[in-house]
mmCIF file of N, CA, C and O in Angstrom:
data_model
loop_
_atom_site.group_PDB
_atom_site.id
_atom_site.type_symbol
_atom_site.label_atom_id
_atom_site.label_comp_id
_atom_site.label_asym_id
_atom_site.label_seq_id
_atom_site.Cartn_x
_atom_site.Cartn_y
_atom_site.Cartn_z
ATOM 1 N N UNK A 1 -74.291 -6.568 71.913
ATOM 2 C CA UNK A 1 -75.331 -6.628 70.918
ATOM 3 C C UNK A 1 -76.649 -6.944 71.620
ATOM 4 O O UNK A 1 -76.724 -7.853 72.412
ATOM 5 N N UNK A 2 -77.705 -6.202 71.320
ATOM 6 C CA UNK A 2 -78.977 -6.441 71.988
ATOM 7 C C UNK A 2 -79.761 -7.531 71.272
ATOM 8 O O UNK A 2 -79.547 -7.807 70.097
ATOM 9 N N UNK A 3 -80.702 -8.134 71.998
ATOM 10 C CA UNK A 3 -81.523 -9.190 71.407
ATOM 11 C C UNK A 3 -82.474 -8.630 70.357
ATOM 12 O O UNK A 3 -82.991 -9.364 69.534
ATOM 13 N N UNK A 4 -82.733 -7.313 70.393
ATOM 14 C CA UNK A 4 -83.596 -6.681 69.402
ATOM 15 C C UNK A 4 -82.877 -6.510 68.070
ATOM 16 O O UNK A 4 -83.478 -6.165 67.075
ATOM 17 N N UNK A 5 -81.595 -6.728 68.068
ATOM 18 C CA UNK A 5 -80.778 -6.528 66.884
ATOM 19 C C UNK A 5 -80.239 -7.882 66.425
ATOM 20 O O UNK A 5 -79.159 -8.284 66.827
ATOM 21 N N UNK A 6 -80.976 -8.628 65.561
ATOM 22 C CA UNK A 6 -80.507 -9.957 65.172
ATOM 23 C C UNK A 6 -79.190 -9.898 64.405
ATOM 24 O O UNK A 6 -78.889 -8.908 63.749
ATOM 25 N N UNK A 7 -78.448 -10.971 64.510
ATOM 26 C CA UNK A 7 -77.174 -11.051 63.802
ATOM 27 C C UNK A 7 -77.402 -11.037 62.300
ATOM 28 O O UNK A 7 -78.354 -11.620 61.793
ATOM 29 N N UNK A 8 -76.497 -10.394 61.616
ATOM 30 C CA UNK A 8 -76.537 -10.384 60.162
ATOM 31 C C UNK A 8 -76.114 -11.757 59.662
ATOM 32 O O UNK A 8 -75.150 -12.338 60.155
ATOM 33 N N UNK A 9 -76.865 -12.286 58.704
ATOM 34 C CA UNK A 9 -76.519 -13.583 58.134
ATOM 35 C C UNK A 9 -75.371 -13.400 57.140
ATOM 36 O O UNK A 9 -75.363 -12.435 56.383
ATOM 37 N N UNK A 10 -74.402 -14.322 57.141
ATOM 38 C CA UNK A 10 -73.290 -14.207 56.199
ATOM 39 C C UNK A 10 -73.789 -14.240 54.748
ATOM 40 O O UNK A 10 -74.654 -15.025 54.397
ATOM 41 N N UNK A 11 -73.247 -13.354 53.952
ATOM 42 C CA UNK A 11 -73.574 -13.293 52.537
ATOM 43 C C UNK A 11 -72.390 -13.854 51.747
ATOM 44 O O UNK A 11 -71.247 -13.455 51.968
ATOM 45 N N UNK A 12 -72.678 -14.793 50.870
ATOM 46 C CA UNK A 12 -71.625 -15.406 50.058
ATOM 47 C C UNK A 12 -72.030 -15.327 48.588
ATOM 48 O O UNK A 12 -73.197 -15.156 48.258
ATOM 49 N N UNK A 13 -71.047 -15.464 47.708
ATOM 50 C CA UNK A 13 -71.315 -15.552 46.267
ATOM 51 C C UNK A 13 -71.075 -16.983 45.836
ATOM 52 O O UNK A 13 -70.148 -17.649 46.317
ATOM 53 N N UNK A 14 -71.909 -17.449 44.912
ATOM 54 C CA UNK A 14 -71.803 -18.827 44.450
ATOM 55 C C UNK A 14 -71.706 -18.828 42.926
ATOM 56 O O UNK A 14 -72.551 -18.257 42.237
ATOM 57 N N UNK A 15 -70.662 -19.457 42.418
ATOM 58 C CA UNK A 15 -70.466 -19.658 40.978
ATOM 59 C C UNK A 15 -70.852 -21.100 40.692
ATOM 60 O O UNK A 15 -70.179 -22.033 41.152
ATOM 61 N N UNK A 16 -71.943 -21.283 39.971
ATOM 62 C CA UNK A 16 -72.460 -22.629 39.692
ATOM 63 C C UNK A 16 -72.254 -22.929 38.217
ATOM 64 O O UNK A 16 -72.621 -22.121 37.353
ATOM 65 N N UNK A 17 -71.690 -24.095 37.931
ATOM 66 C CA UNK A 17 -71.476 -24.505 36.542
ATOM 67 C C UNK A 17 -72.810 -24.524 35.806
ATOM 68 O O UNK A 17 -73.844 -24.901 36.373
ATOM 69 N N UNK A 18 -72.816 -24.106 34.527
ATOM 70 C CA UNK A 18 -74.060 -24.080 33.756
ATOM 71 C C UNK A 18 -74.830 -25.406 33.772
ATOM 72 O O UNK A 18 -76.050 -25.414 33.851
ATOM 73 N N UNK A 19 -74.118 -26.520 33.723
ATOM 74 C CA UNK A 19 -74.807 -27.825 33.695
ATOM 75 C C UNK A 19 -75.510 -28.139 35.016
ATOM 76 O O UNK A 19 -76.416 -28.970 35.060
ATOM 77 N N UNK A 20 -75.117 -27.473 36.112
ATOM 78 C CA UNK A 20 -75.773 -27.675 37.408
ATOM 79 C C UNK A 20 -76.923 -26.692 37.631
ATOM 80 O O UNK A 20 -77.822 -26.960 38.414
ATOM 81 N N UNK A 21 -76.900 -25.559 36.936
ATOM 82 C CA UNK A 21 -77.928 -24.529 37.135
ATOM 83 C C UNK A 21 -79.329 -25.038 36.818
ATOM 84 O O UNK A 21 -80.306 -24.530 37.351
ATOM 85 N N UNK A 22 -79.443 -26.050 35.982
ATOM 86 C CA UNK A 22 -80.767 -26.573 35.614
ATOM 87 C C UNK A 22 -81.498 -27.166 36.816
ATOM 88 O O UNK A 22 -82.707 -27.336 36.798
ATOM 89 N N UNK A 23 -80.768 -27.483 37.882
ATOM 90 C CA UNK A 23 -81.374 -28.055 39.089
ATOM 91 C C UNK A 23 -81.904 -26.995 40.052
ATOM 92 O O UNK A 23 -82.604 -27.330 41.007
ATOM 93 N N UNK A 24 -81.563 -25.739 39.834
ATOM 94 C CA UNK A 24 -81.998 -24.683 40.745
ATOM 95 C C UNK A 24 -83.520 -24.560 40.728
ATOM 96 O O UNK A 24 -84.137 -24.652 39.662
ATOM 97 N N UNK A 25 -84.138 -24.340 41.891
ATOM 98 C CA UNK A 25 -85.599 -24.223 41.955
ATOM 99 C C UNK A 25 -86.107 -22.832 41.564
ATOM 100 O O UNK A 25 -87.243 -22.487 41.844
ATOM 101 N N UNK A 26 -85.259 -22.026 40.926
ATOM 102 C CA UNK A 26 -85.622 -20.678 40.489
ATOM 103 C C UNK A 26 -84.833 -20.397 39.213
ATOM 104 O O UNK A 26 -83.867 -21.098 38.912
ATOM 105 N N UNK A 27 -85.234 -19.396 38.442
ATOM 106 C CA UNK A 27 -84.496 -19.088 37.215
ATOM 107 C C UNK A 27 -83.023 -18.805 37.523
ATOM 108 O O UNK A 27 -82.719 -18.022 38.422
ATOM 109 N N UNK A 28 -82.124 -19.463 36.816
ATOM 110 C CA UNK A 28 -80.697 -19.279 37.105
ATOM 111 C C UNK A 28 -80.213 -17.888 36.708
ATOM 112 O O UNK A 28 -80.635 -17.349 35.686
ATOM 113 N N UNK A 29 -79.336 -17.322 37.518
ATOM 114 C CA UNK A 29 -78.758 -16.019 37.175
ATOM 115 C C UNK A 29 -77.719 -16.168 36.071
ATOM 116 O O UNK A 29 -77.206 -17.259 35.830
ATOM 117 N N UNK A 30 -77.433 -15.065 35.399
ATOM 118 C CA UNK A 30 -76.388 -15.085 34.366
ATOM 119 C C UNK A 30 -74.995 -15.193 34.974
ATOM 120 O O UNK A 30 -74.126 -15.843 34.441
ATOM 121 N N UNK A 31 -74.795 -14.561 36.115
ATOM 122 C CA UNK A 31 -73.485 -14.576 36.762
ATOM 123 C C UNK A 31 -73.536 -15.319 38.083
ATOM 124 O O UNK A 31 -74.303 -16.267 38.249
ATOM 125 N N UNK A 32 -72.727 -14.840 39.018
ATOM 126 C CA UNK A 32 -72.703 -15.445 40.352
ATOM 127 C C UNK A 32 -74.035 -15.198 41.064
ATOM 128 O O UNK A 32 -74.718 -14.209 40.820
ATOM 129 N N UNK A 33 -74.361 -16.099 41.938
ATOM 130 C CA UNK A 33 -75.559 -16.004 42.757
ATOM 131 C C UNK A 33 -75.138 -15.495 44.131
ATOM 132 O O UNK A 33 -74.141 -15.970 44.683
ATOM 133 N N UNK A 34 -75.846 -14.518 44.660
ATOM 134 C CA UNK A 34 -75.554 -14.051 46.018
ATOM 135 C C UNK A 34 -76.565 -14.677 46.958
ATOM 136 O O UNK A 34 -77.765 -14.628 46.717
ATOM 137 N N UNK A 35 -76.060 -15.316 48.027
ATOM 138 C CA UNK A 35 -76.906 -16.057 48.951
ATOM 139 C C UNK A 35 -76.562 -15.677 50.384
ATOM 140 O O UNK A 35 -75.384 -15.556 50.726
ATOM 141 N N UNK A 36 -77.594 -15.473 51.203
ATOM 142 C CA UNK A 36 -77.386 -15.312 52.642
ATOM 143 C C UNK A 36 -77.600 -16.673 53.281
ATOM 144 O O UNK A 36 -78.581 -17.356 52.973
ATOM 145 N N UNK A 37 -76.666 -17.086 54.123
ATOM 146 C CA UNK A 37 -76.730 -18.401 54.757
ATOM 147 C C UNK A 37 -76.764 -18.248 56.270
ATOM 148 O O UNK A 37 -76.413 -17.204 56.811
ATOM 149 N N UNK A 38 -77.184 -19.300 56.946
ATOM 150 C CA UNK A 38 -77.170 -19.325 58.410
ATOM 151 C C UNK A 38 -75.723 -19.359 58.896
ATOM 152 O O UNK A 38 -74.848 -19.924 58.239
ATOM 153 N N UNK A 39 -75.496 -18.786 60.055
ATOM 154 C CA UNK A 39 -74.182 -18.887 60.704
ATOM 155 C C UNK A 39 -73.862 -20.366 60.864
ATOM 156 O O UNK A 39 -74.719 -21.158 61.243
ATOM 157 N N UNK A 40 -72.654 -20.785 60.532
ATOM 158 C CA UNK A 40 -72.255 -22.185 60.671
ATOM 159 C C UNK A 40 -72.635 -23.055 59.481
ATOM 160 O O UNK A 40 -72.510 -24.275 59.543
ATOM 161 N N UNK A 41 -73.084 -22.432 58.395
ATOM 162 C CA UNK A 41 -73.461 -23.189 57.197
ATOM 163 C C UNK A 41 -72.219 -23.790 56.542
ATOM 164 O O UNK A 41 -71.182 -23.146 56.419
ATOM 165 N N UNK A 42 -72.336 -25.042 56.111
ATOM 166 C CA UNK A 42 -71.252 -25.708 55.388
ATOM 167 C C UNK A 42 -71.562 -25.700 53.895
ATOM 168 O O UNK A 42 -72.695 -25.426 53.474
ATOM 169 N N UNK A 43 -70.561 -26.045 53.099
ATOM 170 C CA UNK A 43 -70.781 -26.166 51.657
ATOM 171 C C UNK A 43 -71.823 -27.245 51.387
ATOM 172 O O UNK A 43 -72.713 -27.069 50.552
ATOM 173 N N UNK A 44 -71.765 -28.338 52.120
ATOM 174 C CA UNK A 44 -72.742 -29.414 51.945
ATOM 175 C C UNK A 44 -74.159 -28.899 52.142
ATOM 176 O O UNK A 44 -75.069 -29.195 51.364
ATOM 177 N N UNK A 45 -74.374 -28.103 53.198
ATOM 178 C CA UNK A 45 -75.703 -27.545 53.469
ATOM 179 C C UNK A 45 -76.107 -26.564 52.371
ATOM 180 O O UNK A 45 -77.262 -26.528 51.953
ATOM 181 N N UNK A 46 -75.162 -25.776 51.865
ATOM 182 C CA UNK A 46 -75.436 -24.854 50.765
ATOM 183 C C UNK A 46 -75.933 -25.613 49.540
ATOM 184 O O UNK A 46 -76.902 -25.212 48.897
ATOM 185 N N UNK A 47 -75.292 -26.732 49.227
ATOM 186 C CA UNK A 47 -75.701 -27.559 48.085
ATOM 187 C C UNK A 47 -77.139 -28.036 48.274
ATOM 188 O O UNK A 47 -77.946 -28.012 47.339
ATOM 189 N N UNK A 48 -77.474 -28.435 49.502
ATOM 190 C CA UNK A 48 -78.853 -28.853 49.806
ATOM 191 C C UNK A 48 -79.827 -27.698 49.644
ATOM 192 O O UNK A 48 -80.894 -27.847 49.039
ATOM 193 N N UNK A 49 -79.477 -26.530 50.181
ATOM 194 C CA UNK A 49 -80.341 -25.347 50.100
ATOM 195 C C UNK A 49 -80.628 -24.992 48.644
ATOM 196 O O UNK A 49 -81.746 -24.627 48.286
ATOM 197 N N UNK A 50 -79.608 -25.107 47.797
ATOM 198 C CA UNK A 50 -79.760 -24.753 46.383
ATOM 199 C C UNK A 50 -80.481 -25.829 45.578
ATOM 200 O O UNK A 50 -80.822 -25.606 44.426
ATOM 201 N N UNK A 51 -80.716 -27.003 46.186
ATOM 202 C CA UNK A 51 -81.414 -28.077 45.484
ATOM 203 C C UNK A 51 -80.564 -28.799 44.459
ATOM 204 O O UNK A 51 -81.092 -29.431 43.541
ATOM 205 N N UNK A 52 -79.252 -28.720 44.611
ATOM 206 C CA UNK A 52 -78.352 -29.405 43.677
ATOM 207 C C UNK A 52 -78.136 -30.839 44.119
ATOM 208 O O UNK A 52 -78.002 -31.100 45.323
ATOM 209 N N UNK A 53 -78.095 -31.789 43.167
ATOM 210 C CA UNK A 53 -77.814 -33.174 43.557
ATOM 211 C C UNK A 53 -76.343 -33.310 43.988
ATOM 212 O O UNK A 53 -75.444 -33.063 43.186
ATOM 213 N N UNK A 54 -76.096 -33.677 45.246
ATOM 214 C CA UNK A 54 -74.715 -33.713 45.741
ATOM 215 C C UNK A 54 -73.803 -34.633 44.942
ATOM 216 O O UNK A 54 -72.609 -34.360 44.815
ATOM 217 N N UNK A 55 -74.365 -35.695 44.375
ATOM 218 C CA UNK A 55 -73.529 -36.623 43.604
ATOM 219 C C UNK A 55 -73.016 -36.003 42.310
ATOM 220 O O UNK A 55 -72.057 -36.491 41.718
ATOM 221 N N UNK A 56 -73.643 -34.915 41.862
ATOM 222 C CA UNK A 56 -73.191 -34.241 40.637
ATOM 223 C C UNK A 56 -72.198 -33.125 40.908
ATOM 224 O O UNK A 56 -71.559 -32.623 39.990
ATOM 225 N N UNK A 57 -72.078 -32.712 42.162
ATOM 226 C CA UNK A 57 -71.114 -31.664 42.527
ATOM 227 C C UNK A 57 -69.838 -32.366 42.974
ATOM 228 O O UNK A 57 -69.735 -32.841 44.090
ATOM 229 N N UNK A 58 -68.886 -32.455 42.056
ATOM 230 C CA UNK A 58 -67.683 -33.234 42.347
ATOM 231 C C UNK A 58 -66.449 -32.361 42.591
ATOM 232 O O UNK A 58 -65.434 -32.861 43.043
ATOM 233 N N UNK A 59 -66.567 -31.068 42.281
ATOM 234 C CA UNK A 59 -65.447 -30.169 42.563
ATOM 235 C C UNK A 59 -66.000 -28.943 43.283
ATOM 236 O O UNK A 59 -66.936 -28.302 42.806
ATOM 237 N N UNK A 60 -65.423 -28.667 44.454
ATOM 238 C CA UNK A 60 -65.824 -27.533 45.275
ATOM 239 C C UNK A 60 -64.604 -26.636 45.469
ATOM 240 O O UNK A 60 -63.540 -27.106 45.876
ATOM 241 N N UNK A 61 -64.786 -25.355 45.165
ATOM 242 C CA UNK A 61 -63.747 -24.372 45.421
ATOM 243 C C UNK A 61 -64.321 -23.319 46.348
ATOM 244 O O UNK A 61 -65.453 -22.866 46.160
ATOM 245 N N UNK A 62 -63.578 -22.937 47.366
ATOM 246 C CA UNK A 62 -63.951 -21.808 48.212
ATOM 247 C C UNK A 62 -62.805 -20.818 48.120
ATOM 248 O O UNK A 62 -61.658 -21.159 48.426
ATOM 249 N N UNK A 63 -63.117 -19.637 47.641
ATOM 250 C CA UNK A 63 -62.106 -18.598 47.405
ATOM 251 C C UNK A 63 -60.985 -19.113 46.514
ATOM 252 O O UNK A 63 -59.811 -18.921 46.770
ATOM 253 N N UNK A 64 -61.411 -19.852 45.489
ATOM 254 C CA UNK A 64 -60.537 -20.395 44.430
ATOM 255 C C UNK A 64 -59.583 -21.499 44.898
ATOM 256 O O UNK A 64 -58.637 -21.836 44.213
ATOM 257 N N UNK A 65 -59.846 -22.059 46.085
ATOM 258 C CA UNK A 65 -59.034 -23.161 46.612
ATOM 259 C C UNK A 65 -59.905 -24.398 46.759
ATOM 260 O O UNK A 65 -61.041 -24.294 47.232
ATOM 261 N N UNK A 66 -59.399 -25.596 46.393
ATOM 262 C CA UNK A 66 -60.180 -26.824 46.603
ATOM 263 C C UNK A 66 -60.580 -26.946 48.075
ATOM 264 O O UNK A 66 -59.771 -26.675 48.965
ATOM 265 N N UNK A 67 -61.827 -27.321 48.306
ATOM 266 C CA UNK A 67 -62.343 -27.391 49.673
ATOM 267 C C UNK A 67 -63.232 -28.610 49.858
ATOM 268 O O UNK A 67 -63.915 -29.027 48.928
ATOM 269 N N UNK A 68 -63.278 -29.138 51.080
ATOM 270 C CA UNK A 68 -64.190 -30.251 51.375
ATOM 271 C C UNK A 68 -65.607 -29.720 51.580
ATOM 272 O O UNK A 68 -65.814 -28.535 51.851
ATOM 273 N N UNK A 69 -66.577 -30.607 51.495
ATOM 274 C CA UNK A 69 -67.975 -30.197 51.639
ATOM 275 C C UNK A 69 -68.330 -29.805 53.079
ATOM 276 O O UNK A 69 -69.337 -29.143 53.301
ATOM 277 N N UNK A 70 -67.496 -30.176 54.047
ATOM 278 C CA UNK A 70 -67.798 -29.810 55.432
ATOM 279 C C UNK A 70 -67.180 -28.468 55.845
ATOM 280 O O UNK A 70 -67.249 -28.076 57.002
ATOM 281 N N UNK A 71 -66.627 -27.748 54.887
ATOM 282 C CA UNK A 71 -66.037 -26.434 55.179
ATOM 283 C C UNK A 71 -67.122 -25.449 55.601
ATOM 284 O O UNK A 71 -68.169 -25.343 54.969
ATOM 285 N N UNK A 72 -66.871 -24.718 56.678
ATOM 286 C CA UNK A 72 -67.782 -23.678 57.136
ATOM 287 C C UNK A 72 -67.625 -22.443 56.261
ATOM 288 O O UNK A 72 -66.503 -22.044 55.932
ATOM 289 N N UNK A 73 -68.743 -21.841 55.904
ATOM 290 C CA UNK A 73 -68.730 -20.653 55.058
ATOM 291 C C UNK A 73 -68.780 -19.401 55.918
ATOM 292 O O UNK A 73 -69.426 -19.379 56.969
ATOM 293 N N UNK A 74 -68.099 -18.355 55.470
ATOM 294 C CA UNK A 74 -68.076 -17.090 56.190
ATOM 295 C C UNK A 74 -68.381 -15.945 55.227
ATOM 296 O O UNK A 74 -68.312 -16.101 54.003
ATOM 297 N N UNK A 75 -68.707 -14.812 55.805
ATOM 298 C CA UNK A 75 -69.042 -13.611 55.041
ATOM 299 C C UNK A 75 -68.025 -13.353 53.932
ATOM 300 O O UNK A 75 -66.822 -13.380 54.168
ATOM 301 N N UNK A 76 -68.532 -13.150 52.713
ATOM 302 C CA UNK A 76 -67.680 -12.786 51.593
ATOM 303 C C UNK A 76 -67.053 -13.935 50.841
ATOM 304 O O UNK A 76 -66.351 -13.714 49.849
ATOM 305 N N UNK A 77 -67.277 -15.173 51.284
ATOM 306 C CA UNK A 77 -66.703 -16.317 50.567
ATOM 307 C C UNK A 77 -67.244 -16.384 49.144
ATOM 308 O O UNK A 77 -68.392 -16.018 48.867
ATOM 309 N N UNK A 78 -66.397 -16.867 48.240
ATOM 310 C CA UNK A 78 -66.798 -17.180 46.869
ATOM 311 C C UNK A 78 -66.727 -18.693 46.735
ATOM 312 O O UNK A 78 -65.666 -19.287 46.901
ATOM 313 N N UNK A 79 -67.883 -19.316 46.485
ATOM 314 C CA UNK A 79 -67.967 -20.769 46.397
ATOM 315 C C UNK A 79 -68.181 -21.149 44.938
ATOM 316 O O UNK A 79 -69.092 -20.632 44.275
ATOM 317 N N UNK A 80 -67.367 -22.047 44.431
ATOM 318 C CA UNK A 80 -67.538 -22.592 43.081
ATOM 319 C C UNK A 80 -67.989 -24.034 43.166
ATOM 320 O O UNK A 80 -67.388 -24.831 43.890
ATOM 321 N N UNK A 81 -69.075 -24.363 42.463
ATOM 322 C CA UNK A 81 -69.628 -25.719 42.459
ATOM 323 C C UNK A 81 -69.628 -26.228 41.022
ATOM 324 O O UNK A 81 -70.256 -25.637 40.147
ATOM 325 N N UNK A 82 -68.934 -27.351 40.811
ATOM 326 C CA UNK A 82 -68.754 -27.864 39.452
ATOM 327 C C UNK A 82 -68.925 -29.368 39.394
ATOM 328 O O UNK A 82 -68.623 -30.073 40.358
ATOM 329 N N UNK A 83 -69.380 -29.876 38.229
ATOM 330 C CA UNK A 83 -69.491 -31.325 38.039
ATOM 331 C C UNK A 83 -68.148 -31.881 37.567
ATOM 332 O O UNK A 83 -67.192 -31.135 37.358
ATOM 333 N N UNK A 84 -68.121 -33.204 37.398
ATOM 334 C CA UNK A 84 -66.945 -33.847 36.819
ATOM 335 C C UNK A 84 -66.711 -33.231 35.447
ATOM 336 O O UNK A 84 -67.643 -33.005 34.686
ATOM 337 N N UNK A 85 -65.462 -32.915 35.165
ATOM 338 C CA UNK A 85 -65.125 -32.359 33.860
ATOM 339 C C UNK A 85 -64.611 -33.473 32.968
ATOM 340 O O UNK A 85 -63.647 -34.153 33.322
ATOM 341 N N UNK A 86 -65.283 -33.658 31.855
ATOM 342 C CA UNK A 86 -64.807 -34.630 30.863
ATOM 343 C C UNK A 86 -63.854 -33.921 29.939
ATOM 344 O O UNK A 86 -64.043 -32.764 29.621
ATOM 345 N N UNK A 87 -62.878 -34.621 29.493
ATOM 346 C CA UNK A 87 -61.928 -33.985 28.578
ATOM 347 C C UNK A 87 -61.213 -35.016 27.742
ATOM 348 O O UNK A 87 -61.305 -36.209 27.962
ATOM 349 N N UNK A 88 -60.539 -34.514 26.807
ATOM 350 C CA UNK A 88 -59.844 -35.436 25.914
ATOM 351 C C UNK A 88 -58.521 -34.885 25.523
ATOM 352 O O UNK A 88 -58.083 -33.851 25.856
#
């Protein structure tokens, strides 16, 4: 690969719970958000990039599997970010 040809940034999809979308610094999309991230980006860094309060993101799914916030993201990942679910 030549230096004139920069690496493609990984593209991921993000499913954000409606109650968290209010924190986004841009109008929230109706569906999933597509985001290009830096190589080596973690879920924690993604949460920071999106401007979400980390204390409100209590459930993280990557490709529909529970994941820690230090998980590295790769091309094509589907990330779900959700708050605590109250129920009765």
